[in-house]
């Protein structure tokens, strides 16, 4: 197997779409066109001396797939090239990526400031898990730059947020908040799942660590779980790699292979989904039974200017409220025919969920109210179906719900 990409060209000079098709390819002596799936746990050494050299890090090469695997390496390199990061490590799930990134870096006695509007399990990590290991956490309104500044303590080591946030699509000003973190000597960890690497590059705005659930748009077809952490070489060498190697949240080679192929079509899928989402948001905003639409691509989004500044596209998730409350929302969901009820997102299939009773049911009603998640709120992840069919489905379900 070659250690270098087969092509002599410099992948850094390629546009993103080219990086996503050719970046990171490791071609074996058989010259396969498509990336090989190396389903192997271990690697055979030519001699005891070679095994010793590999373990002492004196010779490059693979040792055990908990540490690294060629198919996983291809996925990591392709995503690294897209993000423009120094280093990337893949993990079994998005939550493994969040947990590994934060827990590999933080120590007892440290303090984290995090936005309150977080994916449920991310909030568990900072709100419940961190304090059990002596890491204090302050949750704030991430949309308020002053709140980040006010929450800083002498031992603040990390800022953590997602933007756009689930499910209200509230934004955090990445550049402004990163500047505050730099002043405070804290590292900025951004969960960039909702924006995807196609629409937002947090590192270019000052963030230090970017985290993905590859389960979402990177797979994009609802098959495999996966995650990734992108950061400086130093962060990966000093903290992340040893943590992954010793605690084992490693990505399966099979999943890496599926996700690697997912990266090839990511720009096409994200573009088509954004176009569909824009049409659907427009339709919903004009419908008498819809009281509110939250979509970063619309001028009535409370942070529309910031969306334009830091995102190159609007995303594919639309949040909205129907007239009434839980009962009306449920009637609407149950009447949908094409759009499926599921708490996942980023899929080719359009998926809809009622956050108050699913993804955010763990929160107390006051905590949901604080985040602006009402019983009438619905989150729609727009897929790759025909926009006319999707709008037709929404329209007939709204009619059925009103009957
Ligand atoms: C899905 C998701 C995660 C967790 O990813 P898994 O792959 O399900 O573990 C984290 N953050 C956000 C914003 C997500 O949407």
Short mmCIF file of C-alpha atoms and ligand atoms in Angstrom, two decimals:
data_model
loop_
_atom_site.label_atom_id
_atom_site.label_comp_id
_atom_site.label_asym_id
_atom_site.label_seq_id
_atom_site.Cartn_x
_atom_site.Cartn_y
_atom_site.Cartn_z
CA UNK A 1 0.00 0.00 0.00
CA UNK A 2 1.19 3.48 -0.76
CA UNK A 3 1.50 5.89 2.11
CA UNK A 4 0.91 8.89 -0.13
CA UNK A 5 -2.16 9.79 -2.15
CA UNK A 6 -1.80 8.13 -5.56
CA UNK A 7 -2.01 11.50 -7.28
CA UNK A 8 1.09 13.68 -7.25
CA UNK A 9 -1.05 16.83 -7.30
CA UNK A 10 -1.34 18.89 -4.10
CA UNK A 11 -4.82 18.28 -2.65
CA UNK A 12 -4.60 21.65 -0.83
CA UNK A 13 -4.79 23.32 -4.24
CA UNK A 14 -8.09 21.59 -5.07
CA UNK A 15 -11.56 23.02 -4.58
CA UNK A 16 -13.69 21.28 -1.90
CA UNK A 17 -15.63 19.09 -4.36
CA UNK A 18 -12.37 17.66 -5.74
CA UNK A 19 -10.92 17.10 -2.26
CA UNK A 20 -14.08 15.17 -1.36
CA UNK A 21 -13.72 12.79 -4.32
CA UNK A 22 -9.93 12.21 -4.34
CA UNK A 23 -8.57 13.47 -1.00
CA UNK A 24 -6.94 10.95 1.30
CA UNK A 25 -7.09 7.97 -1.07
CA UNK A 26 -4.63 5.20 -0.15
CA UNK A 27 -4.43 2.83 -3.14
CA UNK A 28 -3.16 -0.72 -2.64
CA UNK A 29 -0.95 -2.69 -5.06
CA UNK A 30 -4.14 -3.82 -6.84
CA UNK A 31 -4.89 -0.31 -8.05
CA UNK A 32 -8.55 -0.34 -7.05
CA UNK A 33 -10.61 2.69 -8.18
CA UNK A 34 -12.89 2.81 -5.15
CA UNK A 35 -11.37 3.03 -1.68
CA UNK A 36 -10.63 -0.38 -0.16
CA UNK A 37 -12.42 -1.56 2.96
CA UNK A 38 -9.75 -2.87 5.34
CA UNK A 39 -11.81 -4.99 7.70
CA UNK A 40 -8.95 -5.99 9.95
CA UNK A 41 -8.34 -5.73 13.66
CA UNK A 42 -4.59 -6.14 13.53
CA UNK A 43 -1.52 -5.97 11.29
CA UNK A 44 1.25 -8.50 10.68
CA UNK A 45 4.85 -7.38 11.21
CA UNK A 46 7.72 -8.61 9.07
CA UNK A 47 9.91 -9.07 12.16
CA UNK A 48 9.97 -8.63 15.91
CA UNK A 49 12.22 -5.63 15.30
CA UNK A 50 9.55 -4.04 13.13
CA UNK A 51 6.89 -4.60 15.81
CA UNK A 52 9.17 -2.96 18.38
CA UNK A 53 9.83 0.02 16.06
CA UNK A 54 6.10 0.51 15.44
CA UNK A 55 5.31 0.49 19.15
CA UNK A 56 8.15 2.94 19.85
CA UNK A 57 6.74 5.20 17.12
CA UNK A 58 10.08 4.98 15.29
CA UNK A 59 8.49 3.60 12.14
CA UNK A 60 5.20 4.64 10.54
CA UNK A 61 2.56 1.97 10.06
CA UNK A 62 -0.45 0.36 11.63
CA UNK A 63 -0.54 -1.71 14.85
CA UNK A 64 -4.14 -2.26 15.90
CA UNK A 65 -7.41 -0.83 14.62
CA UNK A 66 -8.34 0.71 17.95
CA UNK A 67 -5.38 3.07 17.30
CA UNK A 68 -5.71 3.49 13.53
CA UNK A 69 -6.90 1.67 10.40
CA UNK A 70 -6.23 2.49 6.71
CA UNK A 71 -9.91 2.92 5.78
CA UNK A 72 -10.46 5.13 8.83
CA UNK A 73 -7.29 7.08 7.90
CA UNK A 74 -8.72 7.77 4.43
CA UNK A 75 -11.92 9.13 5.98
CA UNK A 76 -9.96 11.29 8.42
CA UNK A 77 -7.71 12.72 5.72
CA UNK A 78 -10.59 13.49 3.36
CA UNK A 79 -12.53 15.34 6.07
CA UNK A 80 -9.36 17.11 7.23
CA UNK A 81 -8.74 18.42 3.71
CA UNK A 82 -12.31 19.69 3.47
CA UNK A 83 -12.18 21.49 6.81
CA UNK A 84 -8.67 22.83 6.26
CA UNK A 85 -7.62 21.58 9.72
CA UNK A 86 -4.17 20.35 10.72
CA UNK A 87 -5.44 17.03 12.04
CA UNK A 88 -8.56 14.88 12.27
CA UNK A 89 -9.52 11.85 14.34
CA UNK A 90 -12.62 9.77 13.66
CA UNK A 91 -14.77 8.26 16.41
CA UNK A 92 -17.57 5.71 16.68
CA UNK A 93 -20.32 8.33 17.06
CA UNK A 94 -20.76 12.07 17.28
CA UNK A 95 -21.14 11.78 21.04
CA UNK A 96 -17.87 9.84 21.27
CA UNK A 97 -16.28 12.78 19.42
CA UNK A 98 -17.75 15.36 21.83
CA UNK A 99 -16.82 13.32 24.91
CA UNK A 100 -13.30 12.52 23.68
CA UNK A 101 -12.59 16.12 22.64
CA UNK A 102 -13.67 17.60 25.99
CA UNK A 103 -12.58 14.86 28.40
CA UNK A 104 -9.16 14.35 26.80
CA UNK A 105 -8.39 18.03 27.35
CA UNK A 106 -10.05 18.99 30.65
CA UNK A 107 -8.87 18.20 34.18
CA UNK A 108 -10.48 18.30 37.62
CA UNK A 109 -10.54 21.93 38.74
CA UNK A 110 -11.15 23.30 35.23
CA UNK A 111 -14.23 25.26 34.20
CA UNK A 112 -16.29 25.10 30.99
CA UNK A 113 -18.67 27.73 29.65
CA UNK A 114 -21.31 26.24 27.35
CA UNK A 115 -24.35 27.50 25.50
CA UNK A 116 -27.60 26.28 27.03
CA UNK A 117 -29.02 25.42 23.61
CA UNK A 118 -27.18 22.15 23.01
CA UNK A 119 -28.02 18.78 21.53
CA UNK A 120 -29.46 16.80 24.49
CA UNK A 121 -26.52 14.41 24.98
CA UNK A 122 -23.98 17.24 24.61
CA UNK A 123 -25.77 19.03 27.41
CA UNK A 124 -25.54 15.85 29.52
CA UNK A 125 -21.75 15.76 28.99
CA UNK A 126 -21.19 19.32 30.25
CA UNK A 127 -24.06 19.56 32.75
CA UNK A 128 -23.97 16.08 34.37
CA UNK A 129 -20.77 14.24 33.42
CA UNK A 130 -18.15 16.99 33.72
CA UNK A 131 -19.12 17.98 37.30
CA UNK A 132 -18.80 14.33 38.42
CA UNK A 133 -15.11 14.56 37.50
CA UNK A 134 -14.55 17.93 39.16
CA UNK A 135 -14.98 20.02 36.01
CA UNK A 136 -17.35 22.90 36.71
CA UNK A 137 -19.74 24.12 34.02
CA UNK A 138 -21.68 27.35 33.51
CA UNK A 139 -24.55 27.25 31.01
CA UNK A 140 -25.43 30.55 29.38
CA UNK A 141 -27.50 32.07 26.57
CA UNK A 142 -25.07 31.49 23.70
CA UNK A 143 -26.64 34.19 21.53
CA UNK A 144 -25.54 36.85 24.05
CA UNK A 145 -21.83 37.69 23.56
CA UNK A 146 -21.78 39.53 26.89
CA UNK A 147 -22.91 36.38 28.70
CA UNK A 148 -19.82 34.51 27.45
CA UNK A 149 -17.56 37.26 28.74
CA UNK A 150 -19.39 37.46 32.09
CA UNK A 151 -19.12 33.69 32.66
CA UNK A 152 -15.33 33.55 32.37
CA UNK A 153 -13.45 32.51 35.53
CA UNK A 154 -9.71 32.25 36.15
CA UNK A 155 -9.91 28.46 35.57
CA UNK A 156 -12.03 28.60 32.39
CA UNK A 157 -10.38 26.24 29.91
CA UNK A 158 -13.10 25.68 27.30
CA UNK A 159 -16.05 27.29 25.52
CA UNK A 160 -18.47 24.82 23.95
CA UNK A 161 -21.44 25.51 21.67
CA UNK A 162 -23.31 24.47 18.55
CA UNK A 163 -24.50 26.88 15.87
CA UNK A 164 -27.14 26.71 14.49
CA UNK A 165 -28.47 25.05 17.64
CA UNK A 166 -30.93 22.21 17.90
CA UNK A 167 -33.88 22.70 17.45
CA UNK A 168 -34.47 26.48 17.54
CA UNK A 169 -31.66 27.31 15.05
CA UNK A 170 -30.33 30.04 17.35
CA UNK A 171 -26.83 31.15 16.34
CA UNK A 172 -23.63 31.85 18.24
CA UNK A 173 -21.31 34.53 16.83
CA UNK A 174 -18.25 32.29 16.29
CA UNK A 175 -15.77 35.12 15.62
CA UNK A 176 -16.85 37.30 18.56
CA UNK A 177 -17.07 34.43 21.04
CA UNK A 178 -13.71 33.01 19.88
CA UNK A 179 -12.12 36.41 20.49
CA UNK A 180 -13.50 36.43 24.05
CA UNK A 181 -12.15 32.89 24.59
CA UNK A 182 -8.71 33.87 23.32
CA UNK A 183 -8.60 36.76 25.80
CA UNK A 184 -9.55 34.31 28.56
CA UNK A 185 -7.03 31.67 27.47
CA UNK A 186 -9.83 29.16 26.78
CA UNK A 187 -10.14 26.78 23.82
CA UNK A 188 -13.25 27.00 21.62
CA UNK A 189 -15.02 23.71 20.81
CA UNK A 190 -17.73 23.98 18.14
CA UNK A 191 -20.27 21.27 17.33
CA UNK A 192 -20.71 22.08 13.63
CA UNK A 193 -23.27 19.37 12.80
CA UNK A 194 -26.22 21.55 11.77
CA UNK A 195 -24.16 23.78 9.46
CA UNK A 196 -22.16 20.89 7.94
CA UNK A 197 -18.57 21.47 6.77
CA UNK A 198 -19.99 22.75 3.47
CA UNK A 199 -21.69 25.82 4.96
CA UNK A 200 -19.57 26.96 7.90
CA UNK A 201 -15.84 26.82 8.76
CA UNK A 202 -15.51 27.64 12.47
CA UNK A 203 -11.69 27.44 12.42
CA UNK A 204 -11.51 30.27 9.89
CA UNK A 205 -13.46 32.34 12.44
CA UNK A 206 -11.17 31.53 15.37
CA UNK A 207 -12.47 28.23 16.79
CA UNK A 208 -9.88 25.68 17.93
CA UNK A 209 -11.73 22.36 17.76
CA UNK A 210 -14.54 21.38 15.37
CA UNK A 211 -16.71 18.36 16.10
CA UNK A 212 -19.04 16.39 13.82
CA UNK A 213 -21.61 13.69 14.14
CA UNK A 214 -20.88 12.00 10.79
CA UNK A 215 -24.12 10.11 11.40
CA UNK A 216 -25.95 13.12 10.02
CA UNK A 217 -25.14 14.79 6.67
CA UNK A 218 -21.78 13.06 6.10
CA UNK A 219 -23.51 9.68 5.84
CA UNK A 220 -26.67 11.43 4.72
CA UNK A 221 -28.47 8.22 3.94
CA UNK A 222 -29.34 6.96 7.41
CA UNK A 223 -26.94 3.99 7.64
CA UNK A 224 -23.93 4.35 9.95
CA UNK A 225 -23.03 6.13 13.16
CA UNK A 226 -19.78 8.06 13.19
CA UNK A 227 -18.05 11.15 14.50
CA UNK A 228 -14.95 13.27 14.00
CA UNK A 229 -12.81 15.82 15.82
CA UNK A 230 -10.73 18.34 13.85
CA UNK A 231 -8.04 20.37 15.57
CA UNK A 232 -4.39 21.40 15.55
CA UNK A 233 -1.72 18.71 15.30
CA UNK A 234 -0.67 19.70 18.80
CA UNK A 235 -4.13 19.18 20.32
CA UNK A 236 -4.47 15.79 18.61
CA UNK A 237 -0.98 14.66 19.62
CA UNK A 238 -1.01 15.99 23.17
CA UNK A 239 -4.58 15.09 24.15
CA UNK A 240 -6.91 13.37 21.71
CA UNK A 241 -4.92 10.53 20.12
CA UNK A 242 -3.77 8.98 23.37
CA UNK A 243 -7.30 9.26 24.81
CA UNK A 244 -8.85 7.48 21.80
CA UNK A 245 -6.09 4.88 21.72
CA UNK A 246 -6.43 4.01 25.42
CA UNK A 247 -10.19 4.35 25.96
CA UNK A 248 -11.40 2.99 22.62
CA UNK A 249 -14.19 5.14 21.07
CA UNK A 250 -12.73 4.20 17.66
CA UNK A 251 -14.61 4.24 14.36
CA UNK A 252 -15.32 0.90 12.69
CA UNK A 253 -13.56 0.48 9.29
CA UNK A 254 -16.87 -0.51 7.73
CA UNK A 255 -18.52 2.70 8.92
CA UNK A 256 -15.48 4.70 7.80
CA UNK A 257 -15.83 3.22 4.32
CA UNK A 258 -19.53 4.14 4.10
CA UNK A 259 -18.84 7.66 5.41
CA UNK A 260 -15.88 8.11 3.06
CA UNK A 261 -18.18 7.44 0.12
CA UNK A 262 -20.73 9.79 1.72
CA UNK A 263 -18.18 12.62 1.61
CA UNK A 264 -17.96 12.29 -2.19
CA UNK A 265 -21.58 13.41 -2.64
CA UNK A 266 -21.82 15.77 0.37
CA UNK A 267 -21.69 19.06 -1.63
CA UNK A 268 -24.44 17.90 -4.01
CA UNK A 269 -26.70 16.67 -1.25
CA UNK A 270 -26.28 19.68 1.03
CA UNK A 271 -26.94 22.08 -1.85
CA UNK A 272 -30.11 20.24 -2.91
CA UNK A 273 -31.36 20.00 0.68
CA UNK A 274 -30.77 23.72 1.29
CA UNK A 275 -32.73 24.56 -1.86
CA UNK A 276 -35.61 22.34 -0.73
CA UNK A 277 -35.51 23.80 2.80
CA UNK A 278 -35.65 27.37 1.46
CA UNK A 279 -38.79 26.58 -0.57
CA UNK A 280 -40.41 24.80 2.37
CA UNK A 281 -39.63 27.63 4.82
CA UNK A 282 -41.23 30.04 2.35
CA UNK A 283 -44.33 27.87 2.05
CA UNK A 284 -44.67 27.47 5.82
CA UNK A 285 -44.20 31.21 6.48
CA UNK A 286 -47.16 31.94 4.21
CA UNK A 287 -49.50 29.33 5.70
CA UNK A 288 -52.28 30.56 8.06
CA UNK A 289 -51.89 27.58 10.44
CA UNK A 290 -48.19 28.24 10.99
CA UNK A 291 -47.52 30.86 13.66
CA UNK A 292 -43.73 30.99 13.46
CA UNK A 293 -40.91 29.80 11.20
CA UNK A 294 -37.28 29.65 12.31
CA UNK A 295 -34.82 29.27 9.45
CA UNK A 296 -31.37 30.93 9.20
CA UNK A 297 -31.93 31.60 5.48
CA UNK A 298 -34.89 33.90 6.08
CA UNK A 299 -34.68 37.63 6.76
CA UNK A 300 -37.11 37.24 9.68
CA UNK A 301 -34.66 34.96 11.53
CA UNK A 302 -33.70 36.93 14.69
CA UNK A 303 -30.00 36.67 13.72
CA UNK A 304 -30.31 36.86 9.93
CA UNK A 305 -27.31 39.20 9.62
CA UNK A 306 -25.07 36.88 11.59
CA UNK A 307 -26.25 33.93 9.49
CA UNK A 308 -25.19 35.79 6.36
CA UNK A 309 -21.83 36.69 7.92
CA UNK A 310 -20.72 33.29 9.13
CA UNK A 311 -22.62 30.75 7.00
CA UNK A 312 -22.35 30.31 3.24
CA UNK A 313 -25.77 28.63 3.12
CA UNK A 314 -28.91 28.36 5.19
CA UNK A 315 -28.85 24.69 6.26
CA UNK A 316 -31.55 22.10 5.79
CA UNK A 317 -33.36 22.13 9.14
CA UNK A 318 -36.51 24.23 9.51
CA UNK A 319 -38.23 24.73 12.87
CA UNK A 320 -41.81 25.97 13.03
CA UNK A 321 -44.85 26.23 15.26
CA UNK A 322 -48.39 25.18 14.42
CA UNK A 323 -51.45 26.87 15.89
CA UNK A 324 -52.40 25.12 19.12
CA UNK A 325 -50.11 22.94 21.21
CA UNK A 326 -49.10 19.28 21.60
CA UNK A 327 -52.41 17.81 20.41
CA UNK A 328 -52.44 19.87 17.20
CA UNK A 329 -48.75 19.18 16.58
CA UNK A 330 -49.31 15.43 16.99
CA UNK A 331 -52.35 15.49 14.66
CA UNK A 332 -50.21 17.19 12.03
CA UNK A 333 -47.28 14.74 12.42
CA UNK A 334 -49.60 11.73 12.26
CA UNK A 335 -51.18 13.00 9.02
CA UNK A 336 -47.87 13.25 7.12
CA UNK A 337 -47.46 10.65 4.40
CA UNK A 338 -44.05 11.18 2.75
CA UNK A 339 -42.25 12.90 5.63
CA UNK A 340 -41.38 10.38 8.34
CA UNK A 341 -41.52 10.84 12.11
CA UNK A 342 -37.94 10.35 13.32
CA UNK A 343 -35.57 12.20 15.62
CA UNK A 344 -32.64 11.84 13.20
CA UNK A 345 -31.59 14.56 10.73
CA UNK A 346 -29.46 15.19 7.67
CA UNK A 347 -30.95 12.17 5.89
CA UNK A 348 -31.99 11.85 2.24
CA UNK A 349 -35.46 11.20 3.65
CA UNK A 350 -37.29 14.17 5.15
CA UNK A 351 -37.75 13.60 8.88
CA UNK A 352 -39.89 15.41 11.38
CA UNK A 353 -39.85 15.42 15.16
CA UNK A 354 -41.67 17.05 18.10
CA UNK A 355 -38.72 18.21 20.25
CA UNK A 356 -40.72 18.81 23.45
CA UNK A 357 -41.68 15.11 23.71
CA UNK A 358 -38.59 13.50 22.13
CA UNK A 359 -35.13 15.08 21.91
CA UNK A 360 -35.84 17.60 24.68
CA UNK A 361 -38.28 15.66 26.88
CA UNK A 362 -35.51 15.12 29.48
CA UNK A 363 -35.52 18.87 30.23
CA UNK A 364 -37.91 20.40 32.73
CA UNK A 365 -40.70 22.52 31.19
CA UNK A 366 -38.99 25.71 32.48
CA UNK A 367 -35.72 24.70 30.79
CA UNK A 368 -37.57 24.11 27.52
CA UNK A 369 -39.31 27.47 27.83
CA UNK A 370 -35.94 29.12 28.42
CA UNK A 371 -34.76 27.66 25.09
CA UNK A 372 -37.94 28.66 23.27
CA UNK A 373 -39.10 25.09 22.69
CA UNK A 374 -42.89 25.16 22.90
CA UNK A 375 -45.35 22.28 22.67
CA UNK A 376 -46.34 23.62 19.25
CA UNK A 377 -42.80 23.43 17.86
CA UNK A 378 -41.84 20.99 15.14
CA UNK A 379 -38.38 20.36 13.72
CA UNK A 380 -38.18 19.33 10.07
CA UNK A 381 -34.99 17.93 8.54
CA UNK A 382 -35.49 18.44 4.82
CA UNK A 383 -34.39 15.59 2.56
CA UNK A 384 -33.73 15.02 -1.11
CA UNK A 385 -37.29 14.39 -2.29
CA UNK A 386 -38.98 16.68 -4.81
CA UNK A 387 -39.80 20.01 -3.11
CA UNK A 388 -43.30 20.04 -4.65
CA UNK A 389 -44.08 16.62 -3.18
CA UNK A 390 -42.84 17.70 0.24
CA UNK A 391 -44.88 20.92 0.20
CA UNK A 392 -47.92 18.91 -0.94
CA UNK A 393 -47.44 16.54 1.99
CA UNK A 394 -47.14 19.41 4.51
CA UNK A 395 -50.22 21.09 3.04
CA UNK A 396 -52.43 18.00 3.19
CA UNK A 397 -51.29 17.23 6.75
CA UNK A 398 -52.07 20.79 7.89
CA UNK A 399 -55.53 20.49 6.33
CA UNK A 400 -56.08 17.11 8.00
CA UNK A 401 -54.90 18.48 11.36
CA UNK A 402 -57.36 21.38 11.15
CA UNK A 403 -60.34 19.14 10.36
C1 LIG B 1 -26.61 13.94 16.36
C2 LIG B 1 -25.87 15.01 17.01
C3 LIG B 1 -24.85 14.70 17.93
C4 LIG B 1 -24.51 13.30 18.35
O1 LIG B 1 -24.11 12.48 17.30
P1 LIG B 1 -24.29 10.88 17.31
O2 LIG B 1 -23.60 10.46 16.06
O3 LIG B 1 -25.76 10.60 17.32
O4 LIG B 1 -23.62 10.37 18.54
C5 LIG B 1 -24.18 15.77 18.51
N1 LIG B 1 -24.49 17.05 18.20
C6 LIG B 1 -25.46 17.36 17.32
C7 LIG B 1 -25.75 18.79 17.04
C8 LIG B 1 -26.18 16.35 16.69
O5 LIG B 1 -27.15 16.67 15.83
#
